Coordinates of C-alpha atoms in Angstrom, one line a residue:
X1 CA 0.0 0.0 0.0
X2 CA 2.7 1.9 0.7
X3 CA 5.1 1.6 -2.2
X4 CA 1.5 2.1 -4.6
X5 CA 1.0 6.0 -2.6
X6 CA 5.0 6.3 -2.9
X7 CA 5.1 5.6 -6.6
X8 CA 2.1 7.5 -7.3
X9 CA 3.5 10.7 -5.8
X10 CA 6.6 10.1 -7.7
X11 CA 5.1 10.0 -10.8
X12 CA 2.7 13.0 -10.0
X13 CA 5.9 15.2 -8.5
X14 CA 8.1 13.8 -12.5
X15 CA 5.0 14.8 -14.4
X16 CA 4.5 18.4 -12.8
X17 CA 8.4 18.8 -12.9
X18 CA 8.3 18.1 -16.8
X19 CA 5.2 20.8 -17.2
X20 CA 7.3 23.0 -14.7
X21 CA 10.5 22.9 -16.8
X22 CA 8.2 23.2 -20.5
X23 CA 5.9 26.5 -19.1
X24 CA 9.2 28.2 -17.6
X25 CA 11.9 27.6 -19.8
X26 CA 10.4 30.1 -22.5
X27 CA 10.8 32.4 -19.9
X28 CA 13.9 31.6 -18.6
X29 CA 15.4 31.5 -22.6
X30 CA 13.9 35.0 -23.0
X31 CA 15.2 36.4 -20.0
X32 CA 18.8 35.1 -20.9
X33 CA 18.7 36.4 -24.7
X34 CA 17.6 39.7 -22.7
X35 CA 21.3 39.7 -21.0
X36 CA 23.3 38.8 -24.6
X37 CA 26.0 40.8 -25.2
X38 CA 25.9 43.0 -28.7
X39 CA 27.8 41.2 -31.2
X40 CA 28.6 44.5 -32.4
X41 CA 30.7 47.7 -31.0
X42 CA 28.2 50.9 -31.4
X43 CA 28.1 54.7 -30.2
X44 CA 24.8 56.8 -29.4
X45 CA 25.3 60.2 -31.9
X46 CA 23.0 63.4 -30.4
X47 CA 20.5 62.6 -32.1
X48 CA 19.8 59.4 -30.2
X49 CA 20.9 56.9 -32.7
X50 CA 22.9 54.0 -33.1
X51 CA 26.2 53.9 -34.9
X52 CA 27.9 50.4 -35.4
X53 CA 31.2 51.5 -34.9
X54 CA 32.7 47.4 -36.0
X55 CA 30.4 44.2 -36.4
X56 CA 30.3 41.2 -38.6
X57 CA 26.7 41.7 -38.8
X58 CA 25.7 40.6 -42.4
X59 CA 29.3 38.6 -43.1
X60 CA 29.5 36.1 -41.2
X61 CA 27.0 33.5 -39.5
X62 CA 26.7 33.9 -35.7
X63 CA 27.5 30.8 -34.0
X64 CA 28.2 30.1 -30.1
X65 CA 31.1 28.1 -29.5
X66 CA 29.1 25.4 -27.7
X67 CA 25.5 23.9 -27.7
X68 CA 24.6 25.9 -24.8
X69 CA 25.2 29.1 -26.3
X70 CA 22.0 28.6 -27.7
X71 CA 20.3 29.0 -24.5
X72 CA 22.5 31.1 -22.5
X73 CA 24.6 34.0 -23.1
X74 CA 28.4 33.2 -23.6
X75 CA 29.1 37.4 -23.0
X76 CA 26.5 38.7 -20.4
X77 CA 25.7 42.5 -20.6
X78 CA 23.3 45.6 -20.1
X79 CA 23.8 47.0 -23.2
X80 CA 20.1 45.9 -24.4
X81 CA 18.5 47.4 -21.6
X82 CA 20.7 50.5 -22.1
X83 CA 19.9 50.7 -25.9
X84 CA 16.3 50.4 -25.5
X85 CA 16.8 53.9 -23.5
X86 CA 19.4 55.7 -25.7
X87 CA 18.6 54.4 -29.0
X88 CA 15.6 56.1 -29.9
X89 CA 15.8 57.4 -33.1
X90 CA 13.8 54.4 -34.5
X91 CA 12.1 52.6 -31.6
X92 CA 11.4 54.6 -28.6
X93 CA 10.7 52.4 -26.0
X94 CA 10.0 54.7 -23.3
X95 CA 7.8 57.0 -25.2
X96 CA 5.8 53.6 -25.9
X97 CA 5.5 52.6 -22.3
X98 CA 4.3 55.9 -21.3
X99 CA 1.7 55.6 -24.3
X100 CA 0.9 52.2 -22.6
X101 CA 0.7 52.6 -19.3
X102 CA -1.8 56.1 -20.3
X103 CA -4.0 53.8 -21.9
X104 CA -3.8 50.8 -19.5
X105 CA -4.4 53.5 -16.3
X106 CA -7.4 55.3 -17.9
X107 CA -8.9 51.6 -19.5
X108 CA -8.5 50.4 -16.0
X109 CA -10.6 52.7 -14.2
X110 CA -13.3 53.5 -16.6
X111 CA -13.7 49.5 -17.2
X112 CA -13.9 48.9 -13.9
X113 CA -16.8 51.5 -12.8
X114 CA -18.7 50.1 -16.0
X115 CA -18.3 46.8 -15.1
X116 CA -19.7 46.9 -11.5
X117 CA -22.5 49.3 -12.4
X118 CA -23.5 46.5 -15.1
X119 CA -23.1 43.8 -12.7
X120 CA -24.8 45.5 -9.4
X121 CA -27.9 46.5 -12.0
X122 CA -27.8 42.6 -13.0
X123 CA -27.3 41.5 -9.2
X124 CA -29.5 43.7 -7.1
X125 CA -32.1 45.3 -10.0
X126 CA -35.4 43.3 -11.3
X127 CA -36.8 45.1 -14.2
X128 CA -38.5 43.3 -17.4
X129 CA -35.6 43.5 -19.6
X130 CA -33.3 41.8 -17.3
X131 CA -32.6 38.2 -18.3
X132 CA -33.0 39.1 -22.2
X133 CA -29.6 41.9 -21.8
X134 CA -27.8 39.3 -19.8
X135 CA -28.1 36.7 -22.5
X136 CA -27.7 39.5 -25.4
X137 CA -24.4 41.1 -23.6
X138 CA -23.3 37.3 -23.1
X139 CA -23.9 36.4 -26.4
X140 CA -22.3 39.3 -28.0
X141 CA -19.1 38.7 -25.6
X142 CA -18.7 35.4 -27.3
X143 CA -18.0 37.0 -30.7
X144 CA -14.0 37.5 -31.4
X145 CA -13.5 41.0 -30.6
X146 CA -11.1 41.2 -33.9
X147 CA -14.2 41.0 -36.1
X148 CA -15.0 44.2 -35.3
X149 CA -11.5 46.1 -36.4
X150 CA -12.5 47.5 -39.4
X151 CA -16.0 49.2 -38.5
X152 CA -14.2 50.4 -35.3
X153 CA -11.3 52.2 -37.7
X154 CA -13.8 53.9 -39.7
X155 CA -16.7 54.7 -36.7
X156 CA -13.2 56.2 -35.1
X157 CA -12.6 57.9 -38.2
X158 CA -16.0 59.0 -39.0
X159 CA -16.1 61.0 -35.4
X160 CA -12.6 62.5 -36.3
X161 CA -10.5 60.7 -33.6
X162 CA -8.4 59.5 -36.9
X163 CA -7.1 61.0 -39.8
X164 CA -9.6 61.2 -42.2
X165 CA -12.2 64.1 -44.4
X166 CA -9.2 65.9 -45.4
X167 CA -6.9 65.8 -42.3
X168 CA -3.7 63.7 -42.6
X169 CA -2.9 63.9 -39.0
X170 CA -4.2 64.2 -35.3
X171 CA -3.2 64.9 -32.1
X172 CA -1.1 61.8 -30.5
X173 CA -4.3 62.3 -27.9
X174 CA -6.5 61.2 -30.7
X175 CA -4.7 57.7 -30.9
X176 CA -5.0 57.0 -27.3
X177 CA -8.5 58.2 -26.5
X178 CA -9.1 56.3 -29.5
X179 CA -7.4 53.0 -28.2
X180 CA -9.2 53.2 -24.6
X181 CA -12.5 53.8 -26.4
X182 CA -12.1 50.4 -28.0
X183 CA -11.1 48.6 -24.5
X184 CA -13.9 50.0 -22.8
X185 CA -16.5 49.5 -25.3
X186 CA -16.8 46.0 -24.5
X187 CA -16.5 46.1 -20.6
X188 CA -19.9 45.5 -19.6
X189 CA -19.8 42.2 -21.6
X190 CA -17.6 40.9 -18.3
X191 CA -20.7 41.3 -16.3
X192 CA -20.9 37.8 -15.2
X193 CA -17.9 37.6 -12.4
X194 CA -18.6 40.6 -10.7
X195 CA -22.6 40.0 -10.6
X196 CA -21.4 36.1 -8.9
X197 CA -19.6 38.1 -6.5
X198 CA -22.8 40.8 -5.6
X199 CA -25.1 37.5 -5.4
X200 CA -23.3 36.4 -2.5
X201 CA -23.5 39.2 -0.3
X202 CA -26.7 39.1 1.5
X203 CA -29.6 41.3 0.3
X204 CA -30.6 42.0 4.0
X205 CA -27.7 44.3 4.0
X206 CA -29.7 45.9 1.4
X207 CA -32.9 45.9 3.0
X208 CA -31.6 47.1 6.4
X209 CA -29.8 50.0 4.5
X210 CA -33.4 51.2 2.3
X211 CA -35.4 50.9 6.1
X212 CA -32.6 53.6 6.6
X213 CA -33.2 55.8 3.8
X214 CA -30.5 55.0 1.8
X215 CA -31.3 54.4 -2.1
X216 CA -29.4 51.9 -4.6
X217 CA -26.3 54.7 -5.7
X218 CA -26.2 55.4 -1.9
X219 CA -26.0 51.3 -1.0
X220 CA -23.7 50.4 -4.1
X221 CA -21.2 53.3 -3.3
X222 CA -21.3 53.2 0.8
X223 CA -21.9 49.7 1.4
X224 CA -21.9 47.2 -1.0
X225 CA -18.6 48.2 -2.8
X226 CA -16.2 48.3 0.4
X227 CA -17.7 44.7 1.2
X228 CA -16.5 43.8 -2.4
X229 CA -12.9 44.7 -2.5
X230 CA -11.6 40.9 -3.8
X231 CA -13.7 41.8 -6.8
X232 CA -13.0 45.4 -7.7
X233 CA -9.5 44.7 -8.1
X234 CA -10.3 41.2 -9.8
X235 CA -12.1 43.9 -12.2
X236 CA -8.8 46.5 -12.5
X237 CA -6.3 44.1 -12.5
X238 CA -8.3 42.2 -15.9
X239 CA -8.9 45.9 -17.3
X240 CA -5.5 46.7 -16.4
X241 CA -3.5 44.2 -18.7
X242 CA -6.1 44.0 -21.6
X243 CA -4.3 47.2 -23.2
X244 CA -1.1 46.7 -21.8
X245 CA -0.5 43.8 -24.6
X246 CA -2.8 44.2 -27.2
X247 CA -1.4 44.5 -30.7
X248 CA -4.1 44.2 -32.7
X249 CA -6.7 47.4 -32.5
X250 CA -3.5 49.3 -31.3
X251 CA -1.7 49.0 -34.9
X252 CA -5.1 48.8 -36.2
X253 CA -5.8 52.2 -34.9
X254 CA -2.2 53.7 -34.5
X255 CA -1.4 52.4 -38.4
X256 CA 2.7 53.6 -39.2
X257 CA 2.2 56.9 -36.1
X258 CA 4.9 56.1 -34.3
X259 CA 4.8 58.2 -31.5
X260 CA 0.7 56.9 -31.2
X261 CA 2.4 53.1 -30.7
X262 CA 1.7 50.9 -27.3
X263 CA 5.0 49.2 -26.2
X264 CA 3.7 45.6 -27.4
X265 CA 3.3 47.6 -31.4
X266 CA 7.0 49.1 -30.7
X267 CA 8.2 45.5 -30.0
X268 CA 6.9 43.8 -32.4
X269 CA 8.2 46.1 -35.2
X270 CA 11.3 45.1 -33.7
X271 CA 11.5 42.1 -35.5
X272 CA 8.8 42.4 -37.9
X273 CA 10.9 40.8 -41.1
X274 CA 14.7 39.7 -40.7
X275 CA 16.8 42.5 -41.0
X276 CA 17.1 44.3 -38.4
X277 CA 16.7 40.9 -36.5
X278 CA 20.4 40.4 -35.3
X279 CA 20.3 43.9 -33.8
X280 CA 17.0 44.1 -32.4
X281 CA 16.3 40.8 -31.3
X282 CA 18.0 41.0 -27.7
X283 CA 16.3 44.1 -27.7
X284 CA 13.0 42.7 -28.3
X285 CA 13.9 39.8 -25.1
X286 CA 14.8 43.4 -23.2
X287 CA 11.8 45.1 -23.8
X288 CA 9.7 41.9 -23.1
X289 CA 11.2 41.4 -19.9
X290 CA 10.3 45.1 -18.9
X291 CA 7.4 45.0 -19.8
X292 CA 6.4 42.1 -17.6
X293 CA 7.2 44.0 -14.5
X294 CA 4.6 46.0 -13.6
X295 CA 2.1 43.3 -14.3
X296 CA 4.5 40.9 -11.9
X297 CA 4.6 43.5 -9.2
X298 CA 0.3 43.7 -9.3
X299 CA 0.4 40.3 -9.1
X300 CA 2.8 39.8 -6.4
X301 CA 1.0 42.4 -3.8
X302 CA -2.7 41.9 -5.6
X303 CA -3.0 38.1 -5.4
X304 CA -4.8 37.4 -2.6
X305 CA -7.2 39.7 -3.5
X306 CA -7.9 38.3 -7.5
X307 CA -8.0 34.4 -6.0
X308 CA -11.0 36.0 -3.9
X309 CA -12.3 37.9 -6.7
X310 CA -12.3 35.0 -9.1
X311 CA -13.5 32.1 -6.7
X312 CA -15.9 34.4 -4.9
X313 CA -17.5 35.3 -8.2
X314 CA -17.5 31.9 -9.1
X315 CA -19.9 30.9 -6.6
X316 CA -23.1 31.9 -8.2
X317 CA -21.7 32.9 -11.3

């Protein structure tokens, strides 16, 4: 009996060793191409770009001198960190983390009211249309939100967000309001989590606080939202990283503007085609790592809080 539960645990500790080694060694590869030294020598000029000073970039195929040089760095260096600062003539990182983190910050909290108004109307309201706008706003969730790409380009064009009727340009503003219009648009859709959570916190609460005087704005605000805390930042933590890698309505939206681009559009130009790919590709692993920080660090002091959120929600989902 006891060698059966010994060499089940064995096999069950192998088996999530193997899926532990397979889900983190894309990450650990990425984080070591991140610290790869240049294969080139380079100076910044004034004007914030790179000069390749001496490289066989182009001549000659770039091969570690063992098998492991695939994986990890032979020469370890900051120099990719430090170009995606000071090498800005082309990609500006920075400016497109700022542009990002804009977006992801005002997408955040405007998804996040929306999203518990929706839900606390669905939870605590009973009026006829009810059930059919659940179903409709479920429904419509299910639909790839890609579909929609075009007709949001020319509905943004059409209200003069985007170039368009003569103008060939717009305010960098334009982009982003444009790009958290799009991620908002859809935030009552994720209704159904949030109106779980609500259906588990006693309607008596309710009641005691309407005996009181208090209407629904008055309950939602000054009791029922401090009892929901798991789920509000359930809410802005999923608002929060729905911009901060999208790629698709951002270069849908943002087209060749550079200085409209979100960090994941920078990146991805990076390598988009092969070549530029020997100098930007430790870059890219840079700029990915980065990138990856912020949403770590949420993570890190938020996760008690989403476990609630999601499970809580769950319940009577």
């Amino acid at each position: 009996m006891h060698f059966r539960r010994g060499l089940g645990n064995t096999l069950i500790y192998l088996l999530l060793g193997v899926m532990a080694v397979v889900w983190m060694f894309p990450i650990i590869w990425l984080m070591a191409q991140s610290f790869r030294a240049p294969v080139y020598s380079y100076t910044i000029n004034p004007s914030g770009q790179m000069v390749i000073t001496a490289s066989n970039l182009g001549f000659t195929p770039i091969r570690p001198n063992h098998w492991w040089g695939y994986i990890f760095p032979e020469k370890w260096s900051l120099d990719n960190y430090y170009l995606l600062f000071t090498d800005t003539a082309n990609y500006d990182y920075l400016h497109y983390f700022l542009n990002t983190l804009i977006v992801a910050i005002f997408t955040c909290i405007i998804s996040t009211v929306i999203v518990l108004l929706t839900s606390y109307a669905f939870s605590r309201l009973r009026f006829k249309a009810r059930k059919p706008m659940m179903k409709l706003l479920m429904i419509l969730g299910m639909f790839p939100g890609f579909m929609s790409m075009i007709a949001i380009y020319f509905i943004l064009k059409g209200i003069g967000l985007l170039p368009g009727g003569g103008r060939t340009s717009v305010p960098t503003a334009n982009y982003l309001i444009a790009i958290v219009l799009v991620n908002i648009s859809g935030a009552a859709m994720g209704y159904y989590v949030s109106k779980g959570y609500f259906d588990t916190i006693s309607r008596s609460i309710d009641e005691a606080a309407e005996i009181d005087g208090a209407n629904k704005a008055q309950i939602f605000w000054n009791i029922t939202l401090p009892l929901s805390k798991p789920i509000v930042i359930y809410q802005a933590l999923t608002a929060f990283m729905g911009p901060w890698g999208d790629y698709i309505f951002s270069s849908t939206i943002t087209r060749t503007e550079k200085r409209a681009w979100l960090v994941a559009q920078g990146l991805f130009s990076m390598i988009d085609g092969l070549g530029d790919l020997n100098i930007y590709f430790t870059r890219y692993a840079a700029g990915s790592i980065l990138l990856s920080v912020p949403i770590v660090i949420l993570f890190i002091f938020m996760q008690r809080y989403y476990v609630s959120g999601v499970t809580g929600g769950a319940v009577k989902g």
